[in-house]
Coordinates of C-alpha atoms in Angstrom, one line a residue:
M1 CA -0.2 15.1 -2.8
T2 CA -1.1 13.0 0.1
H3 CA 1.8 12.0 2.1
C4 CA 0.8 8.5 3.0
L5 CA 4.1 7.8 4.6
S6 CA 4.1 8.7 8.2
Y7 CA 2.1 8.1 11.2
G8 CA 4.5 9.6 13.6
R9 CA 4.3 8.4 17.2
A10 CA 1.7 5.7 16.7
V11 CA 2.0 5.0 13.2
V12 CA 0.3 6.5 8.6
I13 CA 2.0 7.6 5.6
S14 CA 2.5 7.3 8.1
S15 CA 1.0 5.5 7.1
M16 CA -0.2 4.2 7.2
A17 CA -1.2 5.1 6.9
A18 CA -2.9 4.7 9.1
A19 CA -2.1 2.7 6.6
L20 CA -0.1 0.7 4.3
L21 CA 2.1 3.3 2.6
S22 CA 2.1 2.3 -0.9
L23 CA 4.5 3.6 -3.5
A24 CA 1.7 4.5 -5.8
A25 CA 0.4 7.0 -3.4
C26 CA 3.6 8.6 -2.2
T27 CA 6.3 10.7 -3.7
H28 CA 9.8 9.8 -5.0
H29 CA 12.8 11.9 -6.1
A30 CA 15.9 11.5 -8.2
A31 CA 19.1 13.5 -8.6
G32 CA 19.6 15.6 -11.7
S33 CA 18.1 14.4 -15.0
G34 CA 20.6 16.2 -17.2
G35 CA 19.9 17.1 -20.8
A36 CA 18.2 15.0 -23.4
A37 CA 19.8 11.5 -23.5
T38 CA 21.2 9.8 -26.5
P39 CA 20.6 6.2 -25.7
G40 CA 23.4 3.7 -26.5
S41 CA 23.4 0.7 -28.7
G42 CA 21.4 -1.5 -26.2
N43 CA 18.3 0.7 -26.2
S44 CA 16.4 -0.7 -29.2
G45 CA 12.8 0.5 -29.2
A46 CA 13.4 2.9 -26.4
A47 CA 16.0 4.8 -28.4
A48 CA 13.5 5.2 -31.3
S49 CA 11.0 6.9 -28.9
G50 CA 13.3 10.0 -28.5
G51 CA 15.6 9.5 -25.5
W52 CA 15.4 9.2 -21.8
N53 CA 13.8 12.6 -21.0
S54 CA 11.1 12.0 -23.6
F55 CA 10.5 8.5 -22.1
T56 CA 10.1 9.8 -18.5
G57 CA 7.7 12.5 -19.7
R58 CA 5.5 9.9 -21.4
F59 CA 5.8 7.6 -18.4
I60 CA 4.5 10.3 -16.1
E61 CA 1.6 11.2 -18.4
D62 CA 0.6 7.6 -18.9
Y63 CA 0.8 7.0 -15.2
F64 CA -1.5 10.0 -14.5
K65 CA -4.1 8.6 -17.0
A66 CA -4.0 5.2 -15.3
H67 CA -4.1 6.8 -11.8
P68 CA -6.0 10.1 -12.2
F69 CA -6.5 10.5 -8.4
F70 CA -2.8 10.3 -7.9
A71 CA -2.4 13.0 -10.6
A72 CA -4.9 15.3 -8.9
Q73 CA -3.2 14.8 -5.6
S74 CA 0.1 15.7 -7.3
G75 CA -1.4 19.0 -8.3
R76 CA -2.5 18.2 -11.9
H77 CA -6.1 19.4 -11.3
E78 CA -7.3 18.7 -14.8
F79 CA -7.7 15.2 -13.4
D80 CA -9.9 16.4 -10.5
G81 CA -12.9 14.2 -9.9
Q82 CA -11.6 11.2 -11.8
M83 CA -10.9 7.8 -10.2
G84 CA -9.0 4.9 -11.6
D85 CA -10.1 1.4 -12.5
W86 CA -9.8 -0.9 -9.5
S87 CA -11.7 -3.8 -11.0
A88 CA -9.8 -7.1 -11.2
A89 CA -9.5 -6.6 -15.0
G90 CA -8.3 -3.1 -14.4
L91 CA -5.6 -4.2 -11.9
Q92 CA -4.4 -6.9 -14.3
A93 CA -4.2 -4.3 -17.1
E94 CA -2.1 -2.0 -14.9
I95 CA 0.2 -4.8 -14.0
A96 CA 0.7 -5.6 -17.7
R97 CA 1.2 -1.9 -18.4
L98 CA 3.9 -1.5 -15.7
R99 CA 5.7 -4.6 -17.0
V100 CA 5.9 -3.0 -20.4
Q101 CA 7.1 0.3 -19.0
R102 CA 9.7 -1.5 -16.9
A103 CA 11.2 -3.3 -19.9
A104 CA 11.3 0.0 -21.8
A105 CA 13.1 1.8 -18.9
A106 CA 15.5 -1.0 -18.5
S107 CA 16.4 -1.0 -22.2
F108 CA 18.2 2.3 -21.8
A109 CA 21.9 1.2 -21.5
D110 CA 24.4 3.0 -19.2
A111 CA 26.5 4.1 -22.2
G112 CA 23.7 6.3 -23.6
L113 CA 22.8 8.2 -20.4
T114 CA 24.4 10.8 -18.2
S115 CA 25.2 9.8 -14.6
G116 CA 22.1 11.7 -13.5
Q117 CA 19.9 9.9 -16.0
R118 CA 21.3 6.5 -15.0
F119 CA 20.4 7.3 -11.4
E120 CA 16.9 8.4 -12.5
R121 CA 16.5 5.2 -14.5
D122 CA 17.4 3.0 -11.5
Y123 CA 15.1 5.2 -9.4
L124 CA 12.2 4.7 -11.8
L125 CA 12.8 0.9 -11.9
S126 CA 12.6 0.8 -8.1
V127 CA 9.2 2.6 -8.2
I128 CA 7.8 0.1 -10.7
D129 CA 9.2 -2.8 -8.9
G130 CA 7.6 -1.7 -5.6
E131 CA 4.2 -1.2 -7.2
L132 CA 4.4 -4.6 -8.9
F133 CA 5.4 -6.3 -5.6
W134 CA 2.3 -5.1 -3.7
M135 CA -0.1 -5.9 -6.6
E136 CA 1.4 -9.0 -8.0
Q137 CA 3.5 -10.7 -5.3
A138 CA 1.8 -9.6 -2.1
R139 CA -1.7 -9.6 -3.8
F140 CA -2.8 -6.8 -1.5
P141 CA -5.8 -5.7 -3.7
F142 CA -7.2 -9.1 -3.1
T143 CA -6.3 -9.8 0.5
N144 CA -5.8 -6.5 2.3
P145 CA -8.5 -3.8 2.6
A146 CA -5.8 -1.3 3.8
W147 CA -4.5 -1.2 0.2
Y148 CA -7.8 0.6 -0.8
I149 CA -8.2 2.8 2.3
D150 CA -4.8 4.5 1.7
R151 CA -5.8 5.3 -1.9
M152 CA -9.2 6.8 -1.1
D153 CA -8.5 9.8 1.2
P154 CA -10.5 12.7 -0.1
E155 CA -8.4 15.2 1.8
L156 CA -7.5 16.7 -1.5
Y157 CA -11.0 18.1 -2.0
V158 CA -12.2 18.7 1.5
S159 CA -9.3 20.4 3.2
R160 CA -6.6 21.3 0.7
P161 CA -7.1 24.9 -0.4
Y162 CA -5.6 24.6 -3.9
A163 CA -8.7 26.3 -5.4
P164 CA -12.0 28.1 -4.4
L165 CA -14.4 25.8 -2.5
A166 CA -16.8 25.6 -5.5
K167 CA -14.1 24.1 -7.7
R168 CA -13.0 21.7 -5.1
L169 CA -16.7 20.7 -4.6
A170 CA -16.9 19.8 -8.3
G171 CA -13.9 17.5 -7.9
Y172 CA -15.4 16.0 -4.8
I173 CA -18.6 15.3 -6.6
G174 CA -16.8 13.3 -9.2
Y175 CA -14.9 11.4 -6.5
A176 CA -18.0 10.6 -4.6
R177 CA -19.9 9.5 -7.7
A178 CA -17.2 6.9 -8.3
I179 CA -17.4 5.5 -4.7
P180 CA -20.3 3.0 -5.3
R181 CA -18.4 1.5 -8.3
I182 CA -15.2 1.3 -6.2
A183 CA -17.0 -0.3 -3.3
A184 CA -18.4 -2.9 -5.6
D185 CA -14.9 -3.6 -7.1
I186 CA -13.4 -3.9 -3.6
R187 CA -16.0 -6.4 -2.6
A188 CA -15.5 -8.4 -5.8
N189 CA -11.7 -8.3 -5.4
L190 CA -11.3 -9.3 -1.8
R191 CA -10.9 -13.1 -1.5
T192 CA -12.5 -14.5 1.6
P193 CA -11.9 -15.7 4.2
L194 CA -9.8 -12.6 5.1
A195 CA -7.3 -12.5 8.0
K196 CA -9.0 -11.1 11.1
P197 CA -6.8 -8.0 11.7
L198 CA -6.9 -7.1 8.0
L199 CA -10.7 -7.5 8.1
E200 CA -11.0 -5.3 11.1
R201 CA -8.8 -2.6 9.4
G202 CA -11.3 -2.7 6.6
I203 CA -14.3 -2.4 8.9
D204 CA -12.7 0.6 10.7
G205 CA -11.6 2.3 7.6
F206 CA -14.7 1.9 5.4
S207 CA -17.1 2.7 8.3
G208 CA -14.9 5.8 8.9
F209 CA -15.4 6.9 5.3
A210 CA -19.2 6.5 5.7
T211 CA -19.2 8.6 8.9
F212 CA -17.0 11.2 7.3
F213 CA -19.1 11.4 4.1
R214 CA -22.4 11.7 6.1
D215 CA -21.3 13.9 9.0
D216 CA -18.4 16.1 7.8
V217 CA -18.5 16.6 4.1
P218 CA -21.8 18.6 4.0
K219 CA -20.3 21.0 6.6
V220 CA -17.1 21.5 4.5
F221 CA -19.1 22.6 1.4
A222 CA -22.0 24.3 3.1
A223 CA -20.8 27.7 2.0
V224 CA -21.3 27.0 -1.7
Q225 CA -24.4 28.9 -2.5
D226 CA -25.8 26.9 -5.5
P227 CA -29.0 24.9 -4.7
A228 CA -28.5 22.6 -7.8
V229 CA -25.0 21.8 -6.9
Q230 CA -25.9 21.2 -3.2
K231 CA -28.6 18.8 -4.3
E232 CA -26.1 17.0 -6.5
L233 CA -23.7 16.8 -3.6
A234 CA -26.4 15.5 -1.3
D235 CA -27.3 12.8 -3.7
V236 CA -23.8 11.5 -4.6
N237 CA -22.6 11.9 -1.0
A238 CA -25.5 9.8 0.3
A239 CA -24.9 7.2 -2.3
A240 CA -21.2 7.1 -1.3
A241 CA -21.9 6.8 2.4
R242 CA -24.4 4.0 1.7
A243 CA -21.9 2.2 -0.4
M244 CA -19.4 2.3 2.4
D245 CA -22.0 1.2 4.9
E246 CA -22.9 -1.8 2.7
L247 CA -19.2 -2.7 2.2
T248 CA -18.7 -2.4 6.0
A249 CA -21.7 -4.6 6.6
W250 CA -20.4 -7.2 4.2
L251 CA -17.0 -7.3 6.0
V252 CA -18.8 -7.6 9.3
S253 CA -20.6 -10.6 8.0
Q254 CA -17.2 -12.2 7.2
R255 CA -16.0 -12.1 10.8
A256 CA -17.2 -15.7 11.6
G257 CA -15.0 -17.2 8.9
A258 CA -12.0 -14.9 9.3
T259 CA -8.6 -16.6 9.8
D260 CA -5.3 -15.9 11.5
S261 CA -3.3 -16.2 8.3
F262 CA -2.0 -12.7 7.6
E263 CA 1.7 -13.5 7.2
L264 CA 3.7 -12.9 4.0
G265 CA 6.1 -15.7 4.7
A266 CA 9.9 -15.4 4.7
P267 CA 10.4 -15.6 0.9
R268 CA 7.9 -12.9 0.1
F269 CA 9.1 -10.8 3.0
S270 CA 12.7 -10.9 1.7
L271 CA 11.4 -10.1 -1.8
M272 CA 9.5 -7.1 -0.3
L273 CA 12.7 -5.7 1.0
Q274 CA 14.5 -6.3 -2.3
Q275 CA 11.8 -4.8 -4.5
T276 CA 10.7 -1.9 -2.4
E277 CA 13.9 -0.9 -0.6
A278 CA 16.7 -2.5 -2.5
V279 CA 17.9 -4.2 0.7
N280 CA 19.2 -7.7 0.2
V281 CA 20.2 -8.8 3.7
S282 CA 19.3 -12.2 5.3
L283 CA 16.4 -12.1 7.7
A284 CA 18.6 -13.5 10.4
D285 CA 21.1 -10.7 10.0
L286 CA 18.4 -8.1 9.7
K287 CA 16.8 -9.3 12.9
A288 CA 20.2 -9.1 14.7
V289 CA 20.4 -5.5 13.5
G290 CA 17.0 -4.7 15.0
E291 CA 17.7 -6.5 18.2
A292 CA 21.0 -4.6 18.6
D293 CA 19.3 -1.3 18.1
M294 CA 16.5 -2.2 20.6
E295 CA 19.2 -3.0 23.2
R296 CA 21.1 0.2 22.4
N297 CA 17.9 2.2 23.1
E298 CA 17.1 0.2 26.2
R299 CA 20.5 1.1 27.6
A300 CA 20.0 4.8 26.7
L301 CA 16.5 4.7 28.4
A302 CA 18.0 3.3 31.6
A303 CA 20.6 6.0 31.7
A304 CA 18.0 8.8 31.0
C305 CA 15.6 7.4 33.6
A306 CA 18.4 7.3 36.2
Q307 CA 18.3 11.1 35.9
L308 CA 14.6 11.6 35.5
L309 CA 13.4 9.1 38.2
P310 CA 16.5 7.9 40.0
K311 CA 14.7 5.5 42.4
G312 CA 12.0 4.3 40.1
T313 CA 11.6 1.5 37.6
I314 CA 12.0 2.0 33.9
Q315 CA 8.2 1.6 33.5
A316 CA 7.6 4.2 36.2
C317 CA 9.9 6.5 34.3
A318 CA 8.1 6.0 31.1
D319 CA 4.8 6.5 32.9
K320 CA 6.1 9.8 34.3
E321 CA 7.0 11.1 30.9
N322 CA 3.6 10.0 29.5
A323 CA 1.8 11.7 32.4
D324 CA 3.2 15.1 31.6
K325 CA 0.5 15.9 29.1
P326 CA 0.4 18.9 26.7
Q327 CA -1.7 21.7 28.1
G328 CA -4.7 22.7 26.1
G329 CA -4.8 19.5 24.0
V330 CA -2.4 17.9 21.6
V331 CA -3.5 19.9 18.5
D332 CA -2.7 23.3 20.1
A333 CA 0.4 21.9 21.7
A334 CA 1.7 20.6 18.4
R335 CA 1.1 24.0 16.7
A336 CA 3.3 25.7 19.4
Q337 CA 5.9 23.0 19.0
L338 CA 6.2 23.6 15.3
T339 CA 7.2 27.2 15.9
Q340 CA 9.8 26.1 18.5
L341 CA 11.2 23.4 16.2
K342 CA 11.5 25.7 13.1
A343 CA 13.4 28.2 15.2
F344 CA 15.7 25.5 16.5
V345 CA 16.4 24.2 13.0
T346 CA 17.1 27.7 11.7
A347 CA 19.3 28.7 14.6
K348 CA 21.4 25.5 14.5
Q349 CA 21.5 25.5 10.7
V350 CA 20.7 21.8 10.8
V351 CA 19.6 21.7 7.2
T352 CA 18.5 24.2 4.5
I353 CA 14.9 25.2 4.6
P354 CA 14.2 25.8 0.9
G355 CA 10.9 27.8 1.2
S356 CA 8.6 29.7 3.4
E357 CA 5.7 27.2 3.6
E358 CA 4.3 26.2 7.0
A359 CA 2.3 23.2 8.1
L360 CA -1.2 23.3 9.6
V361 CA -2.2 21.0 12.4
A362 CA -5.7 19.4 12.6
E363 CA -7.5 16.4 14.1
A364 CA -7.4 13.4 11.8
P365 CA -10.6 12.4 10.0
P366 CA -12.5 9.2 11.1
Y367 CA -11.2 6.9 8.4
M368 CA -7.5 7.6 9.1
R369 CA -7.2 7.0 12.8
G370 CA -5.3 3.7 12.7
N371 CA -2.3 5.5 14.2
F372 CA -1.6 8.6 16.2
A373 CA -0.3 11.0 13.6
Y374 CA 0.5 11.6 9.9
I375 CA 0.9 14.4 7.4
N376 CA -0.8 15.3 4.1
I377 CA 1.6 17.2 1.8
P378 CA 0.6 18.7 -1.6
G379 CA 2.3 17.5 -4.7
P380 CA 5.0 19.2 -6.9
Y381 CA 2.4 20.7 -9.3
D382 CA 0.7 22.6 -6.5
N383 CA 2.1 26.0 -5.4
A384 CA 1.7 27.7 -2.0
V385 CA -0.8 25.1 -0.8
P386 CA -0.4 24.2 2.9
S387 CA 0.3 20.8 4.3
T388 CA -1.7 19.4 7.2
Y389 CA -0.2 17.5 10.2
N390 CA -3.1 15.3 11.4
I391 CA -3.4 13.9 15.0
S392 CA -5.8 11.2 15.9
P393 CA -7.9 11.3 19.1
P394 CA -8.2 8.1 21.1
D395 CA -10.7 5.4 20.0
P396 CA -14.0 6.2 21.9
R397 CA -14.5 2.4 22.3
W398 CA -11.6 2.2 24.7
S399 CA -11.8 2.6 28.4
P400 CA -11.4 6.0 30.0
A401 CA -8.0 5.0 31.4
E402 CA -6.8 3.8 28.0
R403 CA -8.0 6.9 26.2
A404 CA -6.1 9.0 28.7
A405 CA -3.0 7.0 28.4
Y406 CA -3.1 7.2 24.6
I407 CA -2.6 11.0 24.7
P408 CA 1.2 11.3 24.6
G409 CA 3.4 13.2 27.0
K410 CA 4.8 16.5 25.9
A411 CA 8.2 15.1 25.1
S412 CA 6.9 12.2 23.0
L413 CA 4.6 14.7 21.1
L414 CA 7.7 16.9 20.5
F415 CA 9.4 14.1 18.6
T416 CA 6.3 13.3 16.7
S417 CA 6.3 16.9 15.6
V418 CA 10.0 16.5 14.7
H419 CA 9.1 13.4 12.7
E420 CA 6.2 14.9 10.8
V421 CA 7.2 18.5 10.2
W422 CA 10.6 20.1 11.4
P423 CA 12.9 18.7 10.1
G424 CA 11.1 15.5 9.2
H425 CA 8.6 14.8 6.4
F426 CA 7.4 18.3 5.8
L427 CA 10.9 19.7 5.3
Q428 CA 12.0 16.7 3.2
F429 CA 9.0 17.2 0.9
L430 CA 9.9 20.9 0.5
H431 CA 13.1 19.7 -1.0
A432 CA 11.5 16.8 -3.0
N433 CA 8.8 19.0 -4.5
R434 CA 11.4 21.4 -5.8
N435 CA 13.5 18.7 -7.4
P436 CA 14.1 19.3 -11.1
S437 CA 13.4 15.7 -11.8
K438 CA 9.7 15.0 -11.9
I439 CA 10.4 11.3 -11.2
A440 CA 12.1 12.5 -8.0
A441 CA 9.4 14.9 -7.1
L442 CA 6.5 12.5 -7.7
W443 CA 7.7 9.3 -6.1
V444 CA 9.4 9.5 -2.6
G445 CA 9.7 6.0 -1.3
N446 CA 8.4 5.0 2.1
G447 CA 11.7 3.8 3.5
Y448 CA 13.6 6.9 2.5
A449 CA 10.9 9.2 3.9
E450 CA 10.2 7.3 7.2
G451 CA 13.9 6.6 7.6
W452 CA 14.7 10.3 7.3
A453 CA 11.9 11.4 9.6
H454 CA 12.9 8.9 12.3
Y455 CA 16.6 9.7 11.8
C456 CA 15.7 13.3 12.5
E457 CA 14.3 12.5 16.0
E458 CA 17.6 11.2 17.4
M459 CA 19.7 13.7 15.4
M460 CA 17.7 16.6 16.8
W461 CA 18.4 15.4 20.4
E462 CA 22.1 15.0 19.5
E463 CA 22.0 18.6 18.1
G464 CA 20.8 19.9 21.5
L465 CA 17.0 19.9 21.3
G466 CA 15.7 19.8 24.9
A467 CA 19.0 21.2 26.3
G468 CA 19.8 18.0 28.0
D469 CA 16.5 17.7 29.8
P470 CA 16.2 13.9 30.7
E471 CA 12.4 14.0 30.2
V472 CA 12.9 15.2 26.7
H473 CA 15.5 12.4 26.1
V474 CA 13.1 9.8 27.5
G475 CA 10.5 11.0 25.0
Q476 CA 12.9 10.6 22.1
I477 CA 14.0 7.1 23.2
L478 CA 10.5 5.9 23.7
E479 CA 9.7 6.9 20.1
A480 CA 12.8 5.0 19.0
L481 CA 11.8 1.9 21.0
L482 CA 8.4 2.0 19.4
R483 CA 10.0 1.8 16.0
D484 CA 12.4 -1.0 17.2
A485 CA 9.3 -3.0 18.2
R486 CA 7.8 -2.4 14.8
F487 CA 11.1 -3.7 13.2
L488 CA 11.1 -6.9 15.3
S489 CA 7.3 -7.4 15.0
A490 CA 7.3 -7.1 11.2
I491 CA 9.9 -9.9 11.0
G492 CA 8.2 -11.9 13.7
L493 CA 4.7 -11.6 12.5
H494 CA 5.4 -12.3 8.9
T495 CA 8.3 -14.8 9.0
E496 CA 8.5 -16.5 12.5
G497 CA 4.9 -17.2 13.5
M498 CA 4.7 -14.4 16.1
T499 CA 1.1 -13.9 17.2
L500 CA -0.7 -10.6 17.6
A501 CA -0.7 -11.1 21.4
Q502 CA 3.1 -11.6 21.4
S503 CA 3.6 -8.5 19.3
E504 CA 1.4 -6.5 21.6
T505 CA 3.3 -7.7 24.6
M506 CA 6.6 -6.6 23.0
F507 CA 5.2 -3.1 22.5
R508 CA 4.0 -3.0 26.1
E509 CA 7.1 -4.5 27.8
R510 CA 10.0 -3.4 25.6
A511 CA 8.7 -0.2 24.0
H512 CA 6.6 0.8 27.1
A513 CA 3.6 1.7 25.0
D514 CA 0.2 2.3 26.5
P515 CA -2.4 -0.5 26.0
G516 CA -4.3 1.2 23.1
N517 CA -1.2 2.2 21.3
A518 CA 0.3 -1.3 21.7
R519 CA -2.9 -2.9 20.2
Q520 CA -2.8 -0.5 17.3
Q521 CA 0.8 -1.1 16.6
A522 CA 0.6 -4.9 16.7
A523 CA -2.5 -4.8 14.4
R524 CA -0.7 -2.5 12.0
G525 CA 2.1 -5.0 11.6
T526 CA -0.3 -7.4 10.0
Y527 CA -1.6 -5.2 7.3
D528 CA 1.6 -3.1 6.9
P529 CA 4.5 -5.6 6.9
S530 CA 6.8 -2.8 5.7
Y531 CA 6.7 -0.9 8.9
L532 CA 10.1 -2.0 9.9
I533 CA 11.4 0.7 7.5
Y534 CA 11.5 3.4 10.2
T535 CA 14.4 1.8 12.1
M536 CA 15.9 -0.1 9.1
D537 CA 16.3 3.1 7.0
K538 CA 17.2 5.3 10.0
L539 CA 20.1 2.9 10.7
M540 CA 21.2 3.0 7.0
I541 CA 21.1 6.8 7.0
R542 CA 23.2 6.9 10.2
K543 CA 25.8 4.5 8.7
L544 CA 25.8 6.6 5.5
R545 CA 26.3 9.8 7.5
S546 CA 29.3 8.3 9.4
D547 CA 31.0 7.1 6.2
W548 CA 30.3 10.3 4.3
V549 CA 31.5 12.6 7.1
A550 CA 34.6 10.5 7.5
A551 CA 35.4 11.1 3.8
H552 CA 34.8 14.8 4.0
L553 CA 36.0 15.9 7.5
A554 CA 39.0 18.1 7.9
P555 CA 41.6 16.8 10.4
G556 CA 40.7 17.8 13.9
A557 CA 37.2 19.1 13.0
D558 CA 34.0 18.2 14.8
P559 CA 32.1 15.6 12.8
K560 CA 28.8 17.5 13.5
S561 CA 30.2 20.4 11.5
E562 CA 29.6 18.3 8.4
W563 CA 26.1 17.2 9.2
P564 CA 24.3 20.2 7.5
A565 CA 26.1 19.5 4.3
F566 CA 25.3 15.8 4.6
H567 CA 21.7 16.5 5.2
D568 CA 21.4 18.8 2.2
Q569 CA 23.1 16.4 -0.1
F570 CA 21.0 13.5 1.2
L571 CA 17.8 15.4 0.6
S572 CA 18.9 16.3 -2.9
Y573 CA 18.1 12.8 -4.0
G574 CA 14.5 13.1 -3.2
G575 CA 13.4 9.6 -2.1
P576 CA 14.9 6.5 -3.8
P577 CA 15.9 3.4 -1.9
V578 CA 18.7 4.4 0.5
P579 CA 21.1 1.9 -0.9
L580 CA 20.9 3.8 -4.3
V581 CA 21.7 7.0 -2.4
R582 CA 24.6 5.3 -0.6
K583 CA 26.1 4.3 -3.9
A584 CA 25.8 7.8 -5.2
M585 CA 27.3 9.5 -2.1
V586 CA 30.0 7.1 -1.1
G587 CA 30.5 4.9 -4.1
D588 CA 29.4 1.6 -2.6
T589 CA 26.5 -0.4 -1.3
G590 CA 28.5 -2.8 0.7
T591 CA 27.9 -2.2 4.4
L592 CA 24.4 -0.8 4.8
F593 CA 24.2 -1.0 8.6

């Protein structure tokens, strides 16, 4: 399935997801389902339906029928070519359906379930709560074009080799045939005036789809030697491109009336954290956590720069790292890095690699270039299908200097590759896709996934990646500072009246981002308010590791000796909110940070 979670250095997901990384489009995982449950006395109608395992099986099949594109992305290819109902009536029907399903899941009492089933129940409730928040509370289908962009990626058909090209073409034709209807629904759903940065994300994304449909799709399927099918492709593809052009033109026409009102507001922002990440911490305390981590990384950067450029400024040091560009281009360099990183993970026994799959590397398609990098990962029903680590080129509208600065230095690219592939998202999904719980395999939450991937960056440096080279360390810290700036920008933009210009300045001055990246990151914060999860969940994972290792470490042993076991156990839960994992691993949810 599409991994909408990460956008590496400049993101996705993510991302987000380029993009808003919605729970509906990402995978989740829960620890052991156990055998068939015998629900307890509080289960009423749920008990009559045949137990917890029967309920989860029906939930998945009903979800697939409501979201056939998600089903196809997950590897259930009998749903190929089908798209869901995104009309206002269809969205309301889905909200009502999820509310019924939530009540049914919650009716299973603890007494009638095994410990694994109780965990899976709470996991599933968090999935439903997250989806309901984005649709019902944040109202993103009606205010935020990114909600649609992240759910329309045709990567499944055009680049994932799960079947011969002709079969994938049949799926794509069904997808493309639905695009005019979807475009009409999007236009009808979006309530004007839209917020300016959200409007611009829609213009960039939908125009990117039109370009991709028109310029790239025919080349992908050119080898299919069937004139009738090629004629059908040409017709539906032209109609899809035209629909995206018309939707883009309509959004462009809304620019004059666009507003600056993109913020969720403090109450909804707190509700977002509760319903999507099970984090119930005051915004003041949360901001203090983010500021403390920013300061920790600023001190670490100063120390690393004292080695890399002893007589220079911090900005000059960051510029020096960024100027050491990958030879032969970022895509080829990233491919070489993946070989290096897998060898390091294996030699150091950092974490178990549960399979022999490898990730491909490619240039990101035009509609998914809102951030620097992200990865598409097949779902749990696909076998031996490669994942693709996508890297975005600079925006051609930028100045030559900005385009050059956007290309990361070798060290920053290395930690993007850590984040996206080894041992970040790709490795994590190797574990999740193998989980015996299909709830766990199908729904990995954004916070869990991005937290793990970002955690891996610092952990790999601590394990010795780079052999102490200060330039490598600078690259790692700059990636951490970028995520710290996201953390503080998310809170500022959505709860404190921070402007886009102020957010961009933070990315420039405290995260030392290049101008293009800083603009992207500030803009992303408006349409992806959850992008604080990278640092937030990383810090929760680090605290959990400290507490878990303390409980398992033999007297006098090196704490790092327990890290591999911690990593394997952490990944065994798949992708629920980290506080649920904390309760399972150390028995409490008290101190998250």
